[in-house]
mmCIF file of C-alpha atoms in Angstrom:
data_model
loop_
_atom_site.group_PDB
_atom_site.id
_atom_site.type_symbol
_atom_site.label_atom_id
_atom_site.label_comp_id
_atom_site.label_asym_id
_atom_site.label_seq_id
_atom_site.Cartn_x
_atom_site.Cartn_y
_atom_site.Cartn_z
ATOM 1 C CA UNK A 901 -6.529 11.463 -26.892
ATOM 2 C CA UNK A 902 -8.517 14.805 -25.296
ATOM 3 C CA UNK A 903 -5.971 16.914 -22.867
ATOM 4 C CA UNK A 904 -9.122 17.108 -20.465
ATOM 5 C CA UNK A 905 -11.802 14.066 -19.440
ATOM 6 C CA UNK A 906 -15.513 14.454 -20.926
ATOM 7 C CA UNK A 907 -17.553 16.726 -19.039
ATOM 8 C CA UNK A 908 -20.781 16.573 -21.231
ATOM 9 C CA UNK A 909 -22.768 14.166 -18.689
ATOM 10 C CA UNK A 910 -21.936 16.917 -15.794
ATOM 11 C CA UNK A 911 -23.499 19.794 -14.572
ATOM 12 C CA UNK A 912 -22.193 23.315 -15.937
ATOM 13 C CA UNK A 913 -20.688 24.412 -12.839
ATOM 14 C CA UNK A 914 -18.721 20.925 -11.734
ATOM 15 C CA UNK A 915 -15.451 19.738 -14.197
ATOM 16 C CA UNK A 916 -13.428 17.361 -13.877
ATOM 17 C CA UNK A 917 -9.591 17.719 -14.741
ATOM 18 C CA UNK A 918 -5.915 15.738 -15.015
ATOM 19 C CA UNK A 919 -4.098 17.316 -11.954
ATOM 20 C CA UNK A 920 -1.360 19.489 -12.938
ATOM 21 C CA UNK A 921 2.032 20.404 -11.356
ATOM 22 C CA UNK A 922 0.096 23.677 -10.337
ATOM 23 C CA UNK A 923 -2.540 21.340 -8.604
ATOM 24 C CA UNK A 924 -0.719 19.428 -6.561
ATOM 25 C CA UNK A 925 -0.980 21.414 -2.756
ATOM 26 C CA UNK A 926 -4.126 22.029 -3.198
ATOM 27 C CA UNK A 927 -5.114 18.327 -4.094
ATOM 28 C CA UNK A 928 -2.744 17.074 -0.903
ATOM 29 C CA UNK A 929 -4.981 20.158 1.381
ATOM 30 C CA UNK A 930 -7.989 18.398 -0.316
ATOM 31 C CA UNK A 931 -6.765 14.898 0.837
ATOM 32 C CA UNK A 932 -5.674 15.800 4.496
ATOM 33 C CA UNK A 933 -8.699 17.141 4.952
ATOM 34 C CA UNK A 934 -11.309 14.547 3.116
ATOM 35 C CA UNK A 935 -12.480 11.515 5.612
ATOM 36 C CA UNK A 936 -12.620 9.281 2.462
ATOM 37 C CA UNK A 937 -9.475 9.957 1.295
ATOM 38 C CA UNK A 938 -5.915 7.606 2.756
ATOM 39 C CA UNK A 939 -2.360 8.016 2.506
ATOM 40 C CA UNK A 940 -2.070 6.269 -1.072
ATOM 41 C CA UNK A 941 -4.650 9.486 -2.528
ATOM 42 C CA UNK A 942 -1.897 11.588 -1.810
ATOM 43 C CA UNK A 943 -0.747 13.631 -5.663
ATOM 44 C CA UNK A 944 3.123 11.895 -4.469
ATOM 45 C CA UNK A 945 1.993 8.657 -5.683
ATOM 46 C CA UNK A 946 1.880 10.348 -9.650
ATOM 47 C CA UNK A 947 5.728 11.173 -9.524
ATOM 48 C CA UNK A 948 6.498 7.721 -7.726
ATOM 49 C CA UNK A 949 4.613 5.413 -10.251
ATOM 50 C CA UNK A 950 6.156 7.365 -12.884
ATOM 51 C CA UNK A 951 9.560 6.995 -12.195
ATOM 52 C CA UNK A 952 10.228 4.082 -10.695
ATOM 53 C CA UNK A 953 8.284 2.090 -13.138
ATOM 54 C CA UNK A 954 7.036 3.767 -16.169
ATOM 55 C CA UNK A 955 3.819 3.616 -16.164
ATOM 56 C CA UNK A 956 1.341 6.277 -17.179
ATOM 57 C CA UNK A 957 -1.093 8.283 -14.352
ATOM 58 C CA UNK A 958 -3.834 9.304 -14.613
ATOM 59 C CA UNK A 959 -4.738 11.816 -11.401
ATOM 60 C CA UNK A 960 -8.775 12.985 -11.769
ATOM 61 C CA UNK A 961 -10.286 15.496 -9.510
ATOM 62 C CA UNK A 962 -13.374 17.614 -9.730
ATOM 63 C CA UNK A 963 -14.049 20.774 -9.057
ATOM 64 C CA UNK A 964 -16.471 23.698 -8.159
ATOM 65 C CA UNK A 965 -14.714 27.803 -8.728
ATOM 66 C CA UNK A 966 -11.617 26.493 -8.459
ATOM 67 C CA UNK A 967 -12.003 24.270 -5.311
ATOM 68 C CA UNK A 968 -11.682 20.508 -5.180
ATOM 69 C CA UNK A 969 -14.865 18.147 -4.570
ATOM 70 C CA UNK A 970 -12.951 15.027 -5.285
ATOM 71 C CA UNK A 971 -10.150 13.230 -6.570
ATOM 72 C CA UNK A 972 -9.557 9.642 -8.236
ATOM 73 C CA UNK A 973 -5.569 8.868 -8.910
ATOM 74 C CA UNK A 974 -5.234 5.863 -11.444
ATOM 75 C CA UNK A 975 -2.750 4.513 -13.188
ATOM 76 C CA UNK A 976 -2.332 2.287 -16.509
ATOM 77 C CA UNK A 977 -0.164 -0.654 -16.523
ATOM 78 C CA UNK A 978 0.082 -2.811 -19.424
ATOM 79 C CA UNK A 979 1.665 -6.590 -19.573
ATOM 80 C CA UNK A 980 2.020 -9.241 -22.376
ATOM 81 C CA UNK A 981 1.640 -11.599 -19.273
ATOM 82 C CA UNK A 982 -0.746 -9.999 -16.731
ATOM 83 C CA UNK A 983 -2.727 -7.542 -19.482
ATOM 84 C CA UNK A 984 -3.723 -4.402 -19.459
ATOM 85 C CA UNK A 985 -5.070 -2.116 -16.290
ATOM 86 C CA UNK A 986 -6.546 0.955 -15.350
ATOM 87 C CA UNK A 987 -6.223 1.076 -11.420
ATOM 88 C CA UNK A 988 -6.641 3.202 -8.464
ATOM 89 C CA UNK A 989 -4.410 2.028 -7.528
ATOM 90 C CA UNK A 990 -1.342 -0.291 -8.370
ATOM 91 C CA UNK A 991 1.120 -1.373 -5.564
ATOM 92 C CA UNK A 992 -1.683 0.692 -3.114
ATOM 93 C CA UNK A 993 -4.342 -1.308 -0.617
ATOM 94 C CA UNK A 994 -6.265 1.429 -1.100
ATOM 95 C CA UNK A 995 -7.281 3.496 -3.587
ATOM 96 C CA UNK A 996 -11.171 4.254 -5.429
ATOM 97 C CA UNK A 997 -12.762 8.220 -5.028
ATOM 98 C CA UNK A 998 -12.062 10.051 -2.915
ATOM 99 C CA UNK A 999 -15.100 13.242 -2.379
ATOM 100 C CA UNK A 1000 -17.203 14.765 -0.220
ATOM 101 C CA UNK A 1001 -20.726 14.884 -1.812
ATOM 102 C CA UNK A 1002 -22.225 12.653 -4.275
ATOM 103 C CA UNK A 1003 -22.248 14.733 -7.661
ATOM 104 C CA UNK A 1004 -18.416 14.954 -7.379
ATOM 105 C CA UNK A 1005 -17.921 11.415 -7.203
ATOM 106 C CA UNK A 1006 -19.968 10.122 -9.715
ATOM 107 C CA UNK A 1007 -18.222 12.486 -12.159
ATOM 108 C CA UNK A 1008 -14.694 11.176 -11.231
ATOM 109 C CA UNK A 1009 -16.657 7.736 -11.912
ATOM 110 C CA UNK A 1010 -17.759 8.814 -15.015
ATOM 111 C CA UNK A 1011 -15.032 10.291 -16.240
ATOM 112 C CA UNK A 1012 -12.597 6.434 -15.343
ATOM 113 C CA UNK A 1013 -14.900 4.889 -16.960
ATOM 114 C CA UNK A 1014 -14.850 6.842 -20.226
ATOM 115 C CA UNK A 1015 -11.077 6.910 -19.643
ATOM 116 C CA UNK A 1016 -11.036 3.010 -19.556
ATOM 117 C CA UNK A 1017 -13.422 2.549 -22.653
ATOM 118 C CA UNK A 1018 -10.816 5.361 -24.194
ATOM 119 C CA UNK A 1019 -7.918 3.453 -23.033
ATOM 120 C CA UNK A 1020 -9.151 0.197 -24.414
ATOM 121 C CA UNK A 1021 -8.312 -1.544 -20.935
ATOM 122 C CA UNK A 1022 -8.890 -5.282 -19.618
ATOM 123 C CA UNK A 1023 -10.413 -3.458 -16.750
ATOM 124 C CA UNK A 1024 -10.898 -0.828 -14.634
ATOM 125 C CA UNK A 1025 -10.182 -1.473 -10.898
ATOM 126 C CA UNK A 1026 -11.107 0.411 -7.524
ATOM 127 C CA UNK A 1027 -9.459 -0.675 -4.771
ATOM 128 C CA UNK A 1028 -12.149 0.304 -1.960
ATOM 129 C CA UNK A 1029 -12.250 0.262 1.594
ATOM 130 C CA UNK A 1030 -16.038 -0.198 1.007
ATOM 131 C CA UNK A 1031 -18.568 -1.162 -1.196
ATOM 132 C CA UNK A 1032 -19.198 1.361 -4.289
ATOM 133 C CA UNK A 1033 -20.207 -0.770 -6.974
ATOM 134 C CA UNK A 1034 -22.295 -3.354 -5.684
ATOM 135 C CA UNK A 1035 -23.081 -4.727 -9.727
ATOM 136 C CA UNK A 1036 -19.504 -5.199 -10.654
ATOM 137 C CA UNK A 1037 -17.335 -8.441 -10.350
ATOM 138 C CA UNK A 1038 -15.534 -7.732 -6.816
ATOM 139 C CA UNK A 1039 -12.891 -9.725 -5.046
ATOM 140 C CA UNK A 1040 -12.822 -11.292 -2.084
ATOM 141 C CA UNK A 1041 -9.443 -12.275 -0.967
ATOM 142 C CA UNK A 1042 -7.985 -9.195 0.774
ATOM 143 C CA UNK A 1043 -8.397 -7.986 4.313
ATOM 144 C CA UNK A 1044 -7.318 -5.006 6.352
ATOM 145 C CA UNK A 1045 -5.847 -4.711 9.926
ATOM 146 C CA UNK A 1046 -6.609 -1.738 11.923
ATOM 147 C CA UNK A 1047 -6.780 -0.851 15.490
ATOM 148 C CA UNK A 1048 -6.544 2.239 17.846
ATOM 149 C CA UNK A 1049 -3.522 2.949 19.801
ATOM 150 C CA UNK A 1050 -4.116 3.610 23.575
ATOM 151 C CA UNK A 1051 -2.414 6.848 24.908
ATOM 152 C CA UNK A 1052 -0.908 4.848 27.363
ATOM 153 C CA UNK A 1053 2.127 2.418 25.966
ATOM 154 C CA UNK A 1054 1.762 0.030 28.817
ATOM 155 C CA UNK A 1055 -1.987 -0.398 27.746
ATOM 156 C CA UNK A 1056 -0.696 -1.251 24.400
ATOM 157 C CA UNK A 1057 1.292 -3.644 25.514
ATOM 158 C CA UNK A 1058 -1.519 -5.369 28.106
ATOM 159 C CA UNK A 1059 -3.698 -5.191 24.924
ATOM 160 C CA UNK A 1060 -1.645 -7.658 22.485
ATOM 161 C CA UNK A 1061 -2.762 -11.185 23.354
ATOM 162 C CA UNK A 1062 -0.858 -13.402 25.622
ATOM 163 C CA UNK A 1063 1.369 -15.163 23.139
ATOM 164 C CA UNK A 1064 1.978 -12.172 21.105
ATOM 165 C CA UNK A 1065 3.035 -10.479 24.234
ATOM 166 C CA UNK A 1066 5.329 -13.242 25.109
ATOM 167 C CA UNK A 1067 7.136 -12.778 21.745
ATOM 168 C CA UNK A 1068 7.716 -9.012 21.968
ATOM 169 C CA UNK A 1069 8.768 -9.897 25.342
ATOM 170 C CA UNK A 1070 11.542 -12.120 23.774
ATOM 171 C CA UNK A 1071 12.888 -9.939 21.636
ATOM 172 C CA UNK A 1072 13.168 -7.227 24.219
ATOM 173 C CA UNK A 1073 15.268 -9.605 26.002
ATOM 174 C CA UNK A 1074 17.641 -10.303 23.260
ATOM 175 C CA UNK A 1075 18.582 -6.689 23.682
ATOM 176 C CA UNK A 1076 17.444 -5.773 20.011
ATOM 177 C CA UNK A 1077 17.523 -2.294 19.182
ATOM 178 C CA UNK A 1078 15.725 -0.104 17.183
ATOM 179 C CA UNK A 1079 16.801 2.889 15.111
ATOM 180 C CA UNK A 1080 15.597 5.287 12.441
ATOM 181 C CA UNK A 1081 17.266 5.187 9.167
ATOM 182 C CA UNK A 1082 17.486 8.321 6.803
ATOM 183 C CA UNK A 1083 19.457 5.225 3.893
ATOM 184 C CA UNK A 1084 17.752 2.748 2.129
ATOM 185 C CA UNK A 1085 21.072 0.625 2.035
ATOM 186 C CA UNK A 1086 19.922 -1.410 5.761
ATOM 187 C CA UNK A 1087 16.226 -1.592 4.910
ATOM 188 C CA UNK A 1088 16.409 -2.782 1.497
ATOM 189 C CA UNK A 1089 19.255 -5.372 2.577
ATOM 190 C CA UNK A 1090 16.131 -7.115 5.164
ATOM 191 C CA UNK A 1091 13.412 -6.696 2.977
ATOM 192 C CA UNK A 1092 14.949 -8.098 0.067
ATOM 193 C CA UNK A 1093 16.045 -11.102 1.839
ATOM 194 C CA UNK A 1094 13.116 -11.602 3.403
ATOM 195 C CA UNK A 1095 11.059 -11.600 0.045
ATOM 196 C CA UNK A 1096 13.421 -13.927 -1.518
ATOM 197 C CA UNK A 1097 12.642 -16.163 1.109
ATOM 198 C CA UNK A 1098 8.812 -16.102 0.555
ATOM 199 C CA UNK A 1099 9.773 -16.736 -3.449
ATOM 200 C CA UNK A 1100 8.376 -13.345 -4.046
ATOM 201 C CA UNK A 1101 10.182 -10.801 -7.034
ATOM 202 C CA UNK A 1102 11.524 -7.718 -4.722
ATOM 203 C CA UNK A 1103 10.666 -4.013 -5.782
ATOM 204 C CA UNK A 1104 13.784 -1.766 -7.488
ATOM 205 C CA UNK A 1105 15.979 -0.293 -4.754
ATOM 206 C CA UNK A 1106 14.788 2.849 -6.875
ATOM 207 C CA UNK A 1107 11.281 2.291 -6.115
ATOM 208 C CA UNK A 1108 12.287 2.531 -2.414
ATOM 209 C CA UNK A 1109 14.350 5.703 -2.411
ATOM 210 C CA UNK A 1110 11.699 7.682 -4.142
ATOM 211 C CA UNK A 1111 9.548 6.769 -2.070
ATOM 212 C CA UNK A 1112 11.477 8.200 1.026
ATOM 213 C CA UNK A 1113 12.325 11.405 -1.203
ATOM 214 C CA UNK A 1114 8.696 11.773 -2.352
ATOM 215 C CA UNK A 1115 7.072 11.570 0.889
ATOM 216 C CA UNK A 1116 10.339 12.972 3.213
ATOM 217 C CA UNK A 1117 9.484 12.812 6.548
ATOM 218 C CA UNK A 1118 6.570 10.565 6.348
ATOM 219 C CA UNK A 1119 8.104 7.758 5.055
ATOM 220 C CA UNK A 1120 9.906 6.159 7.777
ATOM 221 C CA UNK A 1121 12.570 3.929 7.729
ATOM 222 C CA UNK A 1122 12.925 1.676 11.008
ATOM 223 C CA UNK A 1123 15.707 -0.950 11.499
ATOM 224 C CA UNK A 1124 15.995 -3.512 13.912
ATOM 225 C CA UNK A 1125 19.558 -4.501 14.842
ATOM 226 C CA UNK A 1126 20.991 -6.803 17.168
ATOM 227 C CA UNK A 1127 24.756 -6.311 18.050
ATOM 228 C CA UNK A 1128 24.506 -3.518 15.510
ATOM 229 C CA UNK A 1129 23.794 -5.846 12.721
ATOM 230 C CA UNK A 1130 20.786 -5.357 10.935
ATOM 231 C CA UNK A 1131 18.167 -8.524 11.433
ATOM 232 C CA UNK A 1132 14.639 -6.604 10.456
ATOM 233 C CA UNK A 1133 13.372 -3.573 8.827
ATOM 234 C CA UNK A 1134 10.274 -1.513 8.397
ATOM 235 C CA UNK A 1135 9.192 1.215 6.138
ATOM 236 C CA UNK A 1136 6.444 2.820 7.177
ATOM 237 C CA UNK A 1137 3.793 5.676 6.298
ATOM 238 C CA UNK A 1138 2.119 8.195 8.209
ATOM 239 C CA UNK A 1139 -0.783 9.633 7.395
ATOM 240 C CA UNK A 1140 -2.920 12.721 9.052
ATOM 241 C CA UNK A 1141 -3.275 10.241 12.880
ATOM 242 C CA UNK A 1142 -2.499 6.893 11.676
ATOM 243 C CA UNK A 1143 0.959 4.948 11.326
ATOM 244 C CA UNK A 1144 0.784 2.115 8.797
ATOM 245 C CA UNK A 1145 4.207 -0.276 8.036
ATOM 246 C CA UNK A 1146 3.662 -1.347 4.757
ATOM 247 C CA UNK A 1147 6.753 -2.932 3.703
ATOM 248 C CA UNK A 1148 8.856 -5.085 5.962
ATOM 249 C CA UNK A 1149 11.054 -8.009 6.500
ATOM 250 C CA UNK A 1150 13.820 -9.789 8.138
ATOM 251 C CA UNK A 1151 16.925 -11.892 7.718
ATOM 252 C CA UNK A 1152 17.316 -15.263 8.193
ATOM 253 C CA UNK A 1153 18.036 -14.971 11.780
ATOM 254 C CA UNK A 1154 15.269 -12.437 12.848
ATOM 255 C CA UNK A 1155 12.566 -15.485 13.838
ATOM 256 C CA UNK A 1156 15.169 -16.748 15.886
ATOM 257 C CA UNK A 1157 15.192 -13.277 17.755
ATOM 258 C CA UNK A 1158 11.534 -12.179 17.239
ATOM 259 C CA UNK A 1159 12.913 -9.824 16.057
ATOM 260 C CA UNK A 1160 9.866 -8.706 13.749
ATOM 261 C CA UNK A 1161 7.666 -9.381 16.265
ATOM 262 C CA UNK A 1162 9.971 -6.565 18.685
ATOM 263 C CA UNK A 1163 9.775 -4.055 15.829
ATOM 264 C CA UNK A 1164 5.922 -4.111 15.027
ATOM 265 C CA UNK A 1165 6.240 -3.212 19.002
ATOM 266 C CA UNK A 1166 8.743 -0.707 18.772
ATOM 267 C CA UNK A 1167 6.800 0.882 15.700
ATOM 268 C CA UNK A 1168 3.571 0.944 17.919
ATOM 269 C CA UNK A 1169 5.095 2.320 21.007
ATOM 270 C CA UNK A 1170 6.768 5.026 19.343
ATOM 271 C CA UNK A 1171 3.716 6.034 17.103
ATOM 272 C CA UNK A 1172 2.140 5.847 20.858
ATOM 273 C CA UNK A 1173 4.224 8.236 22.313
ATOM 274 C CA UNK A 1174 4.064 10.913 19.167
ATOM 275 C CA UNK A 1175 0.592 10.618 19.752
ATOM 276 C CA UNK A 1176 -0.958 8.808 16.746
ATOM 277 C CA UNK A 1177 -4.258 7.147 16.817
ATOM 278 C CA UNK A 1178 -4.788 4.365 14.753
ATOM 279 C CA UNK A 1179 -1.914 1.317 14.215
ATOM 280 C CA UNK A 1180 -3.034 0.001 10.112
ATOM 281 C CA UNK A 1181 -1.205 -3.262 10.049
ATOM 282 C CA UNK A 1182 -2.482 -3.141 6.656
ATOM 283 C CA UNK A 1183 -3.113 -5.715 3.822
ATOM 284 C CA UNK A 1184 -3.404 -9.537 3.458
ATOM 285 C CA UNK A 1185 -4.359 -12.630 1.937
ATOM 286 C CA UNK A 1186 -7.154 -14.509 3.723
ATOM 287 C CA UNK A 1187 -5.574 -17.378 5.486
ATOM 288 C CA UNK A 1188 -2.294 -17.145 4.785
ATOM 289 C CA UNK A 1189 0.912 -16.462 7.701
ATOM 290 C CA UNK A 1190 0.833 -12.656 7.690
ATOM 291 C CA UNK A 1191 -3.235 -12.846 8.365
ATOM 292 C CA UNK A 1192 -2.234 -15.194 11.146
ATOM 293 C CA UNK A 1193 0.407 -13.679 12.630
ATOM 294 C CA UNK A 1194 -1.748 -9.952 12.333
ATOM 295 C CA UNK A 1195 -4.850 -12.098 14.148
ATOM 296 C CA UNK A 1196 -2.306 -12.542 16.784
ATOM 297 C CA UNK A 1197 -1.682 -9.706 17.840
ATOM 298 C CA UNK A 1198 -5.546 -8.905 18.675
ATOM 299 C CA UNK A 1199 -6.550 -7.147 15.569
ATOM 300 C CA UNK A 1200 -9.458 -7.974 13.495
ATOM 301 C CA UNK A 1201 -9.963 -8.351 9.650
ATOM 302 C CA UNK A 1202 -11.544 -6.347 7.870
ATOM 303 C CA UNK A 1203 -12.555 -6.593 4.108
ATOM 304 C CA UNK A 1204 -11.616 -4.559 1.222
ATOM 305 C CA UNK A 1205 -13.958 -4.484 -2.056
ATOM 306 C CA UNK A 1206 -11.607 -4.844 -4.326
ATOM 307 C CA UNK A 1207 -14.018 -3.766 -7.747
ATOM 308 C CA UNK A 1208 -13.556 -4.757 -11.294
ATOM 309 C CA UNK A 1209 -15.640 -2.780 -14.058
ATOM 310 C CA UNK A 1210 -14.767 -5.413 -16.888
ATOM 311 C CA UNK A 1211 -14.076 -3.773 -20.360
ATOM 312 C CA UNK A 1212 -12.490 -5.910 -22.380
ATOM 313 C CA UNK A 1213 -11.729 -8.956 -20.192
ATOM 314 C CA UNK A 1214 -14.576 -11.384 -19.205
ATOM 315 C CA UNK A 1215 -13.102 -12.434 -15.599
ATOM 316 C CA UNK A 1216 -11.347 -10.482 -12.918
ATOM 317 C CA UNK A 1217 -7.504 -10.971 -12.471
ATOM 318 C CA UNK A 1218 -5.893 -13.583 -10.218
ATOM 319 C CA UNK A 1219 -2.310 -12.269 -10.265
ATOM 320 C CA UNK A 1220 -1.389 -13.699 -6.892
ATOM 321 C CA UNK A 1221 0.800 -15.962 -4.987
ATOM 322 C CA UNK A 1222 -1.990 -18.331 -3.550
ATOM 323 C CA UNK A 1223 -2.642 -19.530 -7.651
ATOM 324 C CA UNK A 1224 -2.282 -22.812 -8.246
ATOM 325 C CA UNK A 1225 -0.146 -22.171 -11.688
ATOM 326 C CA UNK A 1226 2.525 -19.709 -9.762
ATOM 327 C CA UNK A 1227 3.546 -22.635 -7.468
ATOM 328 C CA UNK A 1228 6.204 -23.778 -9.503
ATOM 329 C CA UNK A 1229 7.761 -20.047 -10.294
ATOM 330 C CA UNK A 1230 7.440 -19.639 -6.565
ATOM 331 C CA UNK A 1231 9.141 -22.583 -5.855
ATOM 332 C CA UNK A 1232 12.166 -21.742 -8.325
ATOM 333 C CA UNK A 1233 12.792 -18.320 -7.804
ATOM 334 C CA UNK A 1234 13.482 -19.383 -3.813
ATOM 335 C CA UNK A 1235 16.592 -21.253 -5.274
ATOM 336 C CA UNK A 1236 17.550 -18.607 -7.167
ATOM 337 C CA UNK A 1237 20.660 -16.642 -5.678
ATOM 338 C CA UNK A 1238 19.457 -13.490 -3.952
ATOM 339 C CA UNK A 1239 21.951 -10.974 -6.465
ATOM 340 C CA UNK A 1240 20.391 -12.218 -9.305
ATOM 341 C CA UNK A 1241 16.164 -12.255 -7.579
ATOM 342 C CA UNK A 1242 17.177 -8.585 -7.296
ATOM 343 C CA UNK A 1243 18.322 -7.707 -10.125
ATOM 344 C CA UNK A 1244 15.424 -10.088 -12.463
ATOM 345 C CA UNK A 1245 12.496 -9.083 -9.739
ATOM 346 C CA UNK A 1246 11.619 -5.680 -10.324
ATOM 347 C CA UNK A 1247 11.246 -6.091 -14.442
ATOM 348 C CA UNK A 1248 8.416 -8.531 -13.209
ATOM 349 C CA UNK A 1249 6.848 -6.805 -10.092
ATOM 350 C CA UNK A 1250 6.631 -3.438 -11.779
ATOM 351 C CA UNK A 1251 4.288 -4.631 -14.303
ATOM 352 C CA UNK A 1252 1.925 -7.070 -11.890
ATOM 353 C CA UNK A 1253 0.975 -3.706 -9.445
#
């Protein structure tokens, strides 16, 4: 396999290259600075994928003298069960090209797709906030969540429909508390419980921790506790202005307590008062309880264009949990004991991304 992607289709002063440990700050001042570009573009995602499951990246950008025009980060995953992949990308909500003018991002697209053919993939898949491809097989069963955050906290609050509001008022009257975690120990402890519950294989505790090491100080861990026992957690990303919690849970006495519905709060008012701008609830299934309980709360869905270039395949993928045929794993894996979901999950979860 060639070290570099094909540049014969391109003009003679764009290329397109594999990002490089040399590459990497100016890819992440190319991403900061790029309006297409979100937090899961960000060169961090290479070493995470890598090391917490094994899977080979592929991290495209093009470039003019030395100065990036785009970028495209993909990854491979191959399954006996679930097949074979080239995303951009796995266990992201968003992914697809990132550039600034048009010649740079049909050579990224060029390039995947050679890469795919190369690669001798099931498909190649861009997961889009928009439309790119408008003549390949797309799915519709994802939405997004986002909504500006008022300067004023009080506003925010006023803002959150009535019902909503009554729940975060409930947990602030249970005297739940909210604190920022530098260990994975109490966030992992909710999260895994909470997926158990939902019959859903958890992520590696490894997965987790790079993810805080990778990212540092933009990876926030949030716990909820009540009577200094932990009953809800939230990891959560920040990006240029926007906060986004993208994995969370509770135990099984956190409904009782609202408590999730007090820490979504918490997580908002604190973004608030650090001045962020935009609250990204982010992904869900259409119709399901977390697009119902984000609805709630006053935000509005929005669709993702999830894009399939089909290479060797002759359908899309339906790897998720509203299938008919996974009711029965779902189902069993709830009655499995929790020690043993975590320790069998992430050999399964790692290869569906």
């Amino acid at each position: 396999m060639s070290n570099e992607p094909s540049n014969s289709a391109l003009s003679n002063s764009l290329s397109v290259h594999y990002m490089q440990p040399e590459d990497i700050e100016k890819w992440d001042q190319f991403i900061a600075n790029c309006s297409d570009a979100t937090f899961f573009h960000r060169a961090g995602w290479q070493s995470v994928i890598e090391r917490a499951f094994g899977h080979k990246t592929w991290f495209l950008y093009a470039e003019v003298n030395g100065e990036i025009l785009g970028v495209l980060p993909l990854a491979e995953v191959k399954s006996v069960l679930f097949g074979h992949s080239l995303s951009a990308l796995p266990f992201c909500v968003y992914g697809g090209i990132a550039a600034i003018n048009e010649q740079a991002w049909e050579a990224l697209d060029q390039a995947a797709q050679a890469l795919a053919t190369e690669l001798n993939v099931d498909y190649l898949e861009y997961r889009n906030r928009e439309t790119q491809h408008s003549d390949w097989p797309t799915k519709d069963l994802y939405v997004t969540f986002r909504k500006e955050i008022d300067p004023d906290v009080e506003k925010n609050m006023q803002a959150i429909p009535r019902k909503q509001r009554a729940m975060v008022r409930k947990g602030i009257k249970a005297e739940l508390q909210s604190v920022i975690d530098q260990d994975i120990d109490r966030f992992f402890f909710a999260y895994a419980t909470s997926v158990h519950r939902l019959g859903t294989p958890v992520f590696s505790k490894k997965y987790f921790q790079l993810l805080k090491e990778v990212f540092a100080e933009d990876c926030e861990l949030m716990i909820i506790t009540k009577d200094e026992k932990t009953v809800s957690s939230v990891m959560s990303f920040y990006f240029r202005d926007e906060v986004l919690p993208y994995y969370g849970g509770g135990t099984d006495s956190a409904r009782n307590l609202a408590a999730n519905d007090f820490m979504y709060w918490e997580l908002m008012r604190r973004s608030c008062e650090k001045e962020y701008k935009t609250f990204d609830f982010g992904r869900s299934k259409r119709n399901t309880g977390s697009f119902s309980f984000k609805k709630n709360w006053g935000f509005e869905p929005q669709p993702l264009h999830y894009e399939y270039q089909l290479v060797k395949a002759k359908e899309i993928p339906d790897h998720n949990p509203l299938n008919p045929k996974y009711q029965l794993f779902i189902k069993a894996w709830q009655k499995m004991p929790l020690s043993i979901a975590n320790l069998v999950g992430p050999h399964i979860v790692k290869k569906l991304g």
